[in-house]
């Protein structure tokens, strides 16, 4: 039974570019949440998707957008990359609504903006 | 918004010692999560609990809902337990609706042989 799969594992982008990160949830899960973890910090909630809609959003600018597909997989898009966007991006899947049912985390995508 | 405080931030102990990590939060919750993160980033969920106590191997997690406090204990600690341990709770009390997690800053545990 595959857990949460994230791709790519590592990525280097130039300031101003756009990036797309991908997440496949654990089998049986229908909700995907995205988190940003800067070096030495705890993860910060970006947003959560369920039924192809954004259900909750953390304190992130509109440059951060997402999408969920009918097969429950999800993408995180970041436009106009800044150096400060360099971080580990974690995806977590769960059964709606998530908080009371537990999460499975992926290994993350390490994004470096130069 | 829920606020999470974890202590200690850093902990170095000798193999075999009993370890305790504490977590306090500010708003009532449906469940609290203890997570483990190794260098390289991947997060593993250790426990999700809403009351009482849970045990898995040498790990024990307790929660006191009235006091908004939880503890993670490791018995007979081993160098392979070295990792960052993170407490997480729902971002805000949403009564069953959508809820991301807010995380503590983590406890960096090193167990020396």
PDB file of C-alpha atoms in Angstrom:
ATOM      1  CA  UNK A   1       0.000   0.000   0.000  1.00  0.00           C
ATOM      2  CA  UNK A   2       1.800   3.123  -1.224  1.00  0.00           C
ATOM      3  CA  UNK A   3       1.975   6.064   1.102  1.00  0.00           C
ATOM      4  CA  UNK A   4       2.078   9.672  -0.030  1.00  0.00           C
ATOM      5  CA  UNK A   5       4.247  10.217  -3.096  1.00  0.00           C
ATOM      6  CA  UNK A   6       5.741  13.608  -3.894  1.00  0.00           C
ATOM      7  CA  UNK A   7       7.631  14.664  -6.982  1.00  0.00           C
ATOM      8  CA  UNK A   8      10.181  15.833  -7.711  1.00  0.00           C
ATOM      9  CA  UNK A   9      12.325  15.221  -4.623  1.00  0.00           C
ATOM     10  CA  UNK A  10      14.657  18.127  -5.334  1.00  0.00           C
ATOM     11  CA  UNK A  11      14.326  21.167  -7.548  1.00  0.00           C
ATOM     12  CA  UNK A  12      16.420  24.234  -8.295  1.00  0.00           C
ATOM     13  CA  UNK A  13      14.723  27.280  -9.841  1.00  0.00           C
ATOM     14  CA  UNK A  14      15.712  30.829 -10.612  1.00  0.00           C
ATOM     15  CA  UNK A  15      14.106  33.818  -8.929  1.00  0.00           C
ATOM     16  CA  UNK A  16      11.034  34.942 -10.881  1.00  0.00           C
ATOM     17  CA  UNK A  17      10.309  31.537 -12.373  1.00  0.00           C
ATOM     18  CA  UNK A  18       7.266  29.383 -11.729  1.00  0.00           C
ATOM     19  CA  UNK A  19       7.253  25.897 -10.207  1.00  0.00           C
ATOM     20  CA  UNK A  20       4.773  23.021  -9.939  1.00  0.00           C
ATOM     21  CA  UNK A  21       5.046  20.364  -7.258  1.00  0.00           C
ATOM     22  CA  UNK A  22       3.007  17.171  -7.299  1.00  0.00           C
ATOM     23  CA  UNK A  23       1.484  14.913  -4.661  1.00  0.00           C
ATOM     24  CA  UNK A  24      -0.280  11.564  -4.862  1.00  0.00           C
ATOM     25  CA  UNK A  25      -2.195  10.776  -1.673  1.00  0.00           C
ATOM     26  CA  UNK A  26      -2.204   7.502   0.192  1.00  0.00           C
ATOM     27  CA  UNK A  27      -4.687   5.000  -1.189  1.00  0.00           C
ATOM     28  CA  UNK A  28      -8.111   5.599   0.347  1.00  0.00           C
ATOM     29  CA  UNK A  29      -7.417   9.226   1.251  1.00  0.00           C
ATOM     30  CA  UNK A  30      -9.379  12.046  -0.365  1.00  0.00           C
ATOM     31  CA  UNK A  31      -7.933  15.196   1.248  1.00  0.00           C
ATOM     32  CA  UNK A  32      -4.563  16.783   0.530  1.00  0.00           C
ATOM     33  CA  UNK A  33      -2.822  19.482   2.566  1.00  0.00           C
ATOM     34  CA  UNK A  34       0.345  21.346   1.664  1.00  0.00           C
ATOM     35  CA  UNK A  35       2.940  22.724   4.080  1.00  0.00           C
ATOM     36  CA  UNK A  36       6.079  24.834   3.723  1.00  0.00           C
ATOM     37  CA  UNK A  37       9.003  24.140   6.043  1.00  0.00           C
ATOM     38  CA  UNK A  38      11.849  26.640   6.020  1.00  0.00           C
ATOM     39  CA  UNK A  39      15.208  25.463   7.322  1.00  0.00           C
ATOM     40  CA  UNK A  40      15.174  25.105  11.102  1.00  0.00           C
ATOM     41  CA  UNK A  41      11.463  25.911  11.383  1.00  0.00           C
ATOM     42  CA  UNK A  42       8.292  23.917  11.864  1.00  0.00           C
ATOM     43  CA  UNK A  43       6.009  23.365   8.867  1.00  0.00           C
ATOM     44  CA  UNK A  44       3.540  26.139   8.002  1.00  0.00           C
ATOM     45  CA  UNK A  45       0.105  25.328   6.570  1.00  0.00           C
ATOM     46  CA  UNK A  46      -0.410  26.551   2.990  1.00  0.00           C
ATOM     47  CA  UNK A  47      -3.807  25.119   2.029  1.00  0.00           C
ATOM     48  CA  UNK A  48      -6.019  22.054   2.018  1.00  0.00           C
ATOM     49  CA  UNK A  49      -7.976  20.519  -0.874  1.00  0.00           C
ATOM     50  CA  UNK A  50     -11.022  18.291  -0.803  1.00  0.00           C
ATOM     51  CA  UNK A  51     -13.441  17.493  -3.627  1.00  0.00           C
ATOM     52  CA  UNK A  52     -11.236  19.543  -5.982  1.00  0.00           C
ATOM     53  CA  UNK A  53     -11.815  22.719  -3.979  1.00  0.00           C
ATOM     54  CA  UNK A  54      -9.583  24.716  -1.683  1.00  0.00           C
ATOM     55  CA  UNK A  55     -11.192  24.299   1.732  1.00  0.00           C
ATOM     56  CA  UNK A  56      -8.853  26.216   3.992  1.00  0.00           C
ATOM     57  CA  UNK A  57      -5.875  28.467   3.463  1.00  0.00           C
ATOM     58  CA  UNK A  58      -3.014  29.585   5.644  1.00  0.00           C
ATOM     59  CA  UNK A  59      -1.272  32.930   5.557  1.00  0.00           C
ATOM     60  CA  UNK A  60       0.345  32.641   2.123  1.00  0.00           C
ATOM     61  CA  UNK A  61       0.136  35.097  -0.799  1.00  0.00           C
ATOM     62  CA  UNK A  62      -1.807  34.451  -3.992  1.00  0.00           C
ATOM     63  CA  UNK A  63       1.450  33.442  -5.693  1.00  0.00           C
ATOM     64  CA  UNK A  64       0.775  30.092  -4.061  1.00  0.00           C
ATOM     65  CA  UNK A  65      -2.043  28.237  -5.766  1.00  0.00           C
ATOM     66  CA  UNK A  66      -3.140  24.655  -6.011  1.00  0.00           C
ATOM     67  CA  UNK A  67      -5.311  22.150  -7.693  1.00  0.00           C
ATOM     68  CA  UNK A  68      -6.815  18.790  -6.890  1.00  0.00           C
ATOM     69  CA  UNK A  69      -7.709  16.291  -9.568  1.00  0.00           C
ATOM     70  CA  UNK A  70     -10.583  13.772  -9.676  1.00  0.00           C
ATOM     71  CA  UNK A  71      -8.161  10.999  -8.637  1.00  0.00           C
ATOM     72  CA  UNK A  72      -7.393  13.075  -5.469  1.00  0.00           C
ATOM     73  CA  UNK A  73      -3.832  13.897  -6.504  1.00  0.00           C
ATOM     74  CA  UNK A  74      -2.798  17.511  -6.102  1.00  0.00           C
ATOM     75  CA  UNK A  75      -0.445  20.150  -7.434  1.00  0.00           C
ATOM     76  CA  UNK A  76       1.090  23.147  -5.703  1.00  0.00           C
ATOM     77  CA  UNK A  77       2.051  26.036  -7.982  1.00  0.00           C
ATOM     78  CA  UNK A  78       4.239  28.931  -6.963  1.00  0.00           C
ATOM     79  CA  UNK A  79       4.594  31.908  -9.306  1.00  0.00           C
ATOM     80  CA  UNK A  80       7.209  34.661  -9.365  1.00  0.00           C
ATOM     81  CA  UNK A  81       9.569  32.723  -7.109  1.00  0.00           C
ATOM     82  CA  UNK A  82      11.444  34.588  -4.405  1.00  0.00           C
ATOM     83  CA  UNK A  83      14.613  33.537  -2.639  1.00  0.00           C
ATOM     84  CA  UNK A  84      12.498  33.173   0.520  1.00  0.00           C
ATOM     85  CA  UNK A  85      10.426  30.469  -1.122  1.00  0.00           C
ATOM     86  CA  UNK A  86      13.360  28.094  -0.724  1.00  0.00           C
ATOM     87  CA  UNK A  87      12.067  25.405   1.616  1.00  0.00           C
ATOM     88  CA  UNK A  88      10.925  21.833   1.999  1.00  0.00           C
ATOM     89  CA  UNK A  89       7.363  21.488   0.715  1.00  0.00           C
ATOM     90  CA  UNK A  90       5.423  18.720   2.399  1.00  0.00           C
ATOM     91  CA  UNK A  91       2.202  17.110   1.287  1.00  0.00           C
ATOM     92  CA  UNK A  92      -0.066  15.316   3.739  1.00  0.00           C
ATOM     93  CA  UNK A  93      -3.099  13.226   2.872  1.00  0.00           C
ATOM     94  CA  UNK A  94      -6.018  12.229   5.019  1.00  0.00           C
ATOM     95  CA  UNK A  95      -9.665  11.334   5.037  1.00  0.00           C
ATOM     96  CA  UNK A  96     -11.907  14.406   5.133  1.00  0.00           C
ATOM     97  CA  UNK A  97     -11.856  16.455   7.287  1.00  0.00           C
ATOM     98  CA  UNK A  98      -8.420  15.300   8.329  1.00  0.00           C
ATOM     99  CA  UNK A  99      -7.681  16.695  11.720  1.00  0.00           C
ATOM    100  CA  UNK A 100      -9.619  14.007  13.570  1.00  0.00           C
ATOM    101  CA  UNK A 101      -8.624  11.109  11.324  1.00  0.00           C
ATOM    102  CA  UNK A 102      -4.877  11.385  11.088  1.00  0.00           C
ATOM    103  CA  UNK A 103      -2.472  12.374   8.357  1.00  0.00           C
ATOM    104  CA  UNK A 104       0.125  10.593   6.259  1.00  0.00           C
ATOM    105  CA  UNK A 105       3.024  12.762   5.165  1.00  0.00           C
ATOM    106  CA  UNK A 106       5.164  12.529   2.077  1.00  0.00           C
ATOM    107  CA  UNK A 107       8.948  12.887   2.105  1.00  0.00           C
ATOM    108  CA  UNK A 108       8.728  16.358   0.646  1.00  0.00           C
ATOM    109  CA  UNK A 109      10.130  18.339  -2.264  1.00  0.00           C
ATOM    110  CA  UNK A 110      13.224  20.393  -1.497  1.00  0.00           C
ATOM    111  CA  UNK A 111      12.955  23.633  -3.513  1.00  0.00           C
ATOM    112  CA  UNK A 112      15.967  25.886  -3.852  1.00  0.00           C
ATOM    113  CA  UNK A 113      15.506  29.302  -5.452  1.00  0.00           C
ATOM    114  CA  UNK A 114      18.712  30.938  -6.695  1.00  0.00           C
TER     115      UNK A 114
ATOM    116  CA  UNK B   1      -5.769  30.572  16.000  1.00  0.00           C
ATOM    117  CA  UNK B   2      -4.132  27.780  17.944  1.00  0.00           C
ATOM    118  CA  UNK B   3      -0.657  28.378  19.330  1.00  0.00           C
ATOM    119  CA  UNK B   4       1.667  25.486  20.155  1.00  0.00           C
ATOM    120  CA  UNK B   5       4.587  25.588  22.577  1.00  0.00           C
ATOM    121  CA  UNK B   6       7.049  22.731  22.819  1.00  0.00           C
ATOM    122  CA  UNK B   7       9.814  22.103  25.316  1.00  0.00           C
ATOM    123  CA  UNK B   8      12.666  21.544  25.429  1.00  0.00           C
ATOM    124  CA  UNK B   9      13.897  22.816  22.059  1.00  0.00           C
ATOM    125  CA  UNK B  10      17.044  20.715  22.282  1.00  0.00           C
ATOM    126  CA  UNK B  11      17.721  17.604  24.337  1.00  0.00           C
ATOM    127  CA  UNK B  12      20.849  15.473  24.518  1.00  0.00           C
ATOM    128  CA  UNK B  13      20.729  12.296  26.597  1.00  0.00           C
ATOM    129  CA  UNK B  14      22.607   9.068  27.097  1.00  0.00           C
ATOM    130  CA  UNK B  15      21.417   5.774  25.682  1.00  0.00           C
ATOM    131  CA  UNK B  16      18.927   4.127  28.020  1.00  0.00           C
ATOM    132  CA  UNK B  17      17.595   7.319  29.590  1.00  0.00           C
ATOM    133  CA  UNK B  18      13.874   8.077  29.925  1.00  0.00           C
ATOM    134  CA  UNK B  19      12.945  11.019  27.682  1.00  0.00           C
ATOM    135  CA  UNK B  20      10.039  13.441  28.086  1.00  0.00           C
ATOM    136  CA  UNK B  21       8.987  16.095  25.580  1.00  0.00           C
ATOM    137  CA  UNK B  22       6.178  18.485  26.430  1.00  0.00           C
ATOM    138  CA  UNK B  23       3.592  20.291  24.313  1.00  0.00           C
ATOM    139  CA  UNK B  24       1.039  22.944  25.276  1.00  0.00           C
ATOM    140  CA  UNK B  25      -1.632  24.464  23.041  1.00  0.00           C
ATOM    141  CA  UNK B  26      -4.017  27.367  23.419  1.00  0.00           C
ATOM    142  CA  UNK B  27      -7.361  26.349  21.875  1.00  0.00           C
ATOM    143  CA  UNK B  28      -9.556  23.281  22.363  1.00  0.00           C
ATOM    144  CA  UNK B  29      -8.839  20.564  19.832  1.00  0.00           C
ATOM    145  CA  UNK B  30     -10.285  17.411  18.304  1.00  0.00           C
ATOM    146  CA  UNK B  31      -6.945  15.590  18.307  1.00  0.00           C
ATOM    147  CA  UNK B  32      -3.245  16.211  18.863  1.00  0.00           C
ATOM    148  CA  UNK B  33      -0.498  14.712  16.727  1.00  0.00           C
ATOM    149  CA  UNK B  34       3.043  13.691  17.595  1.00  0.00           C
ATOM    150  CA  UNK B  35       5.338  13.474  14.593  1.00  0.00           C
ATOM    151  CA  UNK B  36       8.937  12.456  14.003  1.00  0.00           C
ATOM    152  CA  UNK B  37      11.207  14.057  11.416  1.00  0.00           C
ATOM    153  CA  UNK B  38      14.639  12.722  10.502  1.00  0.00           C
ATOM    154  CA  UNK B  39      17.362  14.672   8.666  1.00  0.00           C
ATOM    155  CA  UNK B  40      16.347  14.797   5.017  1.00  0.00           C
ATOM    156  CA  UNK B  41      12.832  15.868   5.861  1.00  0.00           C
ATOM    157  CA  UNK B  42      10.276  13.077   5.743  1.00  0.00           C
ATOM    158  CA  UNK B  43       7.716  13.242   8.541  1.00  0.00           C
ATOM    159  CA  UNK B  44       6.321  10.131  10.198  1.00  0.00           C
ATOM    160  CA  UNK B  45       3.149  10.254  12.230  1.00  0.00           C
ATOM    161  CA  UNK B  46       3.736   8.636  15.637  1.00  0.00           C
ATOM    162  CA  UNK B  47       0.485   9.229  17.466  1.00  0.00           C
ATOM    163  CA  UNK B  48      -2.849  10.919  17.097  1.00  0.00           C
ATOM    164  CA  UNK B  49      -4.706  11.216  20.381  1.00  0.00           C
ATOM    165  CA  UNK B  50      -7.719  13.020  21.730  1.00  0.00           C
ATOM    166  CA  UNK B  51      -7.738  11.688  25.299  1.00  0.00           C
ATOM    167  CA  UNK B  52      -5.795   9.566  27.749  1.00  0.00           C
ATOM    168  CA  UNK B  53      -2.723   7.664  26.738  1.00  0.00           C
ATOM    169  CA  UNK B  54      -1.359   5.691  23.791  1.00  0.00           C
ATOM    170  CA  UNK B  55       1.638   3.350  23.643  1.00  0.00           C
ATOM    171  CA  UNK B  56       3.600   2.013  20.712  1.00  0.00           C
ATOM    172  CA  UNK B  57       6.723   0.061  21.517  1.00  0.00           C
ATOM    173  CA  UNK B  58       8.970   2.302  23.618  1.00  0.00           C
ATOM    174  CA  UNK B  59       6.938   5.417  22.853  1.00  0.00           C
ATOM    175  CA  UNK B  60       4.133   6.665  25.076  1.00  0.00           C
ATOM    176  CA  UNK B  61       1.965   9.726  24.472  1.00  0.00           C
ATOM    177  CA  UNK B  62      -0.391  11.275  26.993  1.00  0.00           C
ATOM    178  CA  UNK B  63      -2.798  14.170  26.775  1.00  0.00           C
ATOM    179  CA  UNK B  64      -4.699  16.234  29.341  1.00  0.00           C
ATOM    180  CA  UNK B  65      -7.500  17.990  27.501  1.00  0.00           C
ATOM    181  CA  UNK B  66      -8.490  20.187  30.452  1.00  0.00           C
ATOM    182  CA  UNK B  67      -4.954  21.496  30.872  1.00  0.00           C
ATOM    183  CA  UNK B  68      -4.305  21.626  27.084  1.00  0.00           C
ATOM    184  CA  UNK B  69      -1.072  19.710  27.533  1.00  0.00           C
ATOM    185  CA  UNK B  70       0.492  16.599  26.064  1.00  0.00           C
ATOM    186  CA  UNK B  71       3.710  14.696  26.674  1.00  0.00           C
ATOM    187  CA  UNK B  72       5.714  12.268  24.571  1.00  0.00           C
ATOM    188  CA  UNK B  73       7.868   9.790  26.487  1.00  0.00           C
ATOM    189  CA  UNK B  74      10.575   7.491  25.190  1.00  0.00           C
ATOM    190  CA  UNK B  75      11.634   4.633  27.425  1.00  0.00           C
ATOM    191  CA  UNK B  76      15.072   2.959  27.164  1.00  0.00           C
ATOM    192  CA  UNK B  77      16.187   5.545  24.584  1.00  0.00           C
ATOM    193  CA  UNK B  78      18.467   4.454  21.759  1.00  0.00           C
ATOM    194  CA  UNK B  79      20.662   6.398  19.324  1.00  0.00           C
ATOM    195  CA  UNK B  80      18.226   5.548  16.514  1.00  0.00           C
ATOM    196  CA  UNK B  81      15.610   7.638  18.379  1.00  0.00           C
ATOM    197  CA  UNK B  82      17.659  10.724  17.487  1.00  0.00           C
ATOM    198  CA  UNK B  83      15.362  12.963  15.436  1.00  0.00           C
ATOM    199  CA  UNK B  84      13.178  16.041  15.673  1.00  0.00           C
ATOM    200  CA  UNK B  85       9.899  15.409  17.473  1.00  0.00           C
ATOM    201  CA  UNK B  86       7.048  17.744  16.609  1.00  0.00           C
ATOM    202  CA  UNK B  87       3.691  18.323  18.230  1.00  0.00           C
ATOM    203  CA  UNK B  88       0.849  19.507  15.972  1.00  0.00           C
ATOM    204  CA  UNK B  89      -2.773  20.510  16.568  1.00  0.00           C
ATOM    205  CA  UNK B  90      -5.599  21.762  14.352  1.00  0.00           C
ATOM    206  CA  UNK B  91      -5.015  25.316  13.124  1.00  0.00           C
ATOM    207  CA  UNK B  92      -8.255  26.440  14.659  1.00  0.00           C
ATOM    208  CA  UNK B  93     -11.171  24.712  16.269  1.00  0.00           C
ATOM    209  CA  UNK B  94     -13.472  24.128  13.340  1.00  0.00           C
ATOM    210  CA  UNK B  95     -16.073  21.814  14.809  1.00  0.00           C
ATOM    211  CA  UNK B  96     -15.437  19.082  12.298  1.00  0.00           C
ATOM    212  CA  UNK B  97     -14.822  21.054   9.134  1.00  0.00           C
ATOM    213  CA  UNK B  98     -11.621  21.630   7.195  1.00  0.00           C
ATOM    214  CA  UNK B  99      -8.544  21.995   9.315  1.00  0.00           C
ATOM    215  CA  UNK B 100      -4.872  22.170   8.573  1.00  0.00           C
ATOM    216  CA  UNK B 101      -2.334  21.657  11.313  1.00  0.00           C
ATOM    217  CA  UNK B 102      -0.234  24.131  13.203  1.00  0.00           C
ATOM    218  CA  UNK B 103       3.078  22.804  14.452  1.00  0.00           C
ATOM    219  CA  UNK B 104       5.334  23.393  17.380  1.00  0.00           C
ATOM    220  CA  UNK B 105       8.927  24.345  16.626  1.00  0.00           C
ATOM    221  CA  UNK B 106      10.036  20.798  17.415  1.00  0.00           C
ATOM    222  CA  UNK B 107      12.390  19.184  19.895  1.00  0.00           C
ATOM    223  CA  UNK B 108      15.778  18.188  18.518  1.00  0.00           C
ATOM    224  CA  UNK B 109      16.674  14.977  20.361  1.00  0.00           C
ATOM    225  CA  UNK B 110      20.134  13.429  20.309  1.00  0.00           C
ATOM    226  CA  UNK B 111      20.743  10.123  22.066  1.00  0.00           C
ATOM    227  CA  UNK B 112      24.419   9.411  22.599  1.00  0.00           C
ATOM    228  CA  UNK B 113      25.728   5.828  22.825  1.00  0.00           C
TER     229      UNK B 113
END
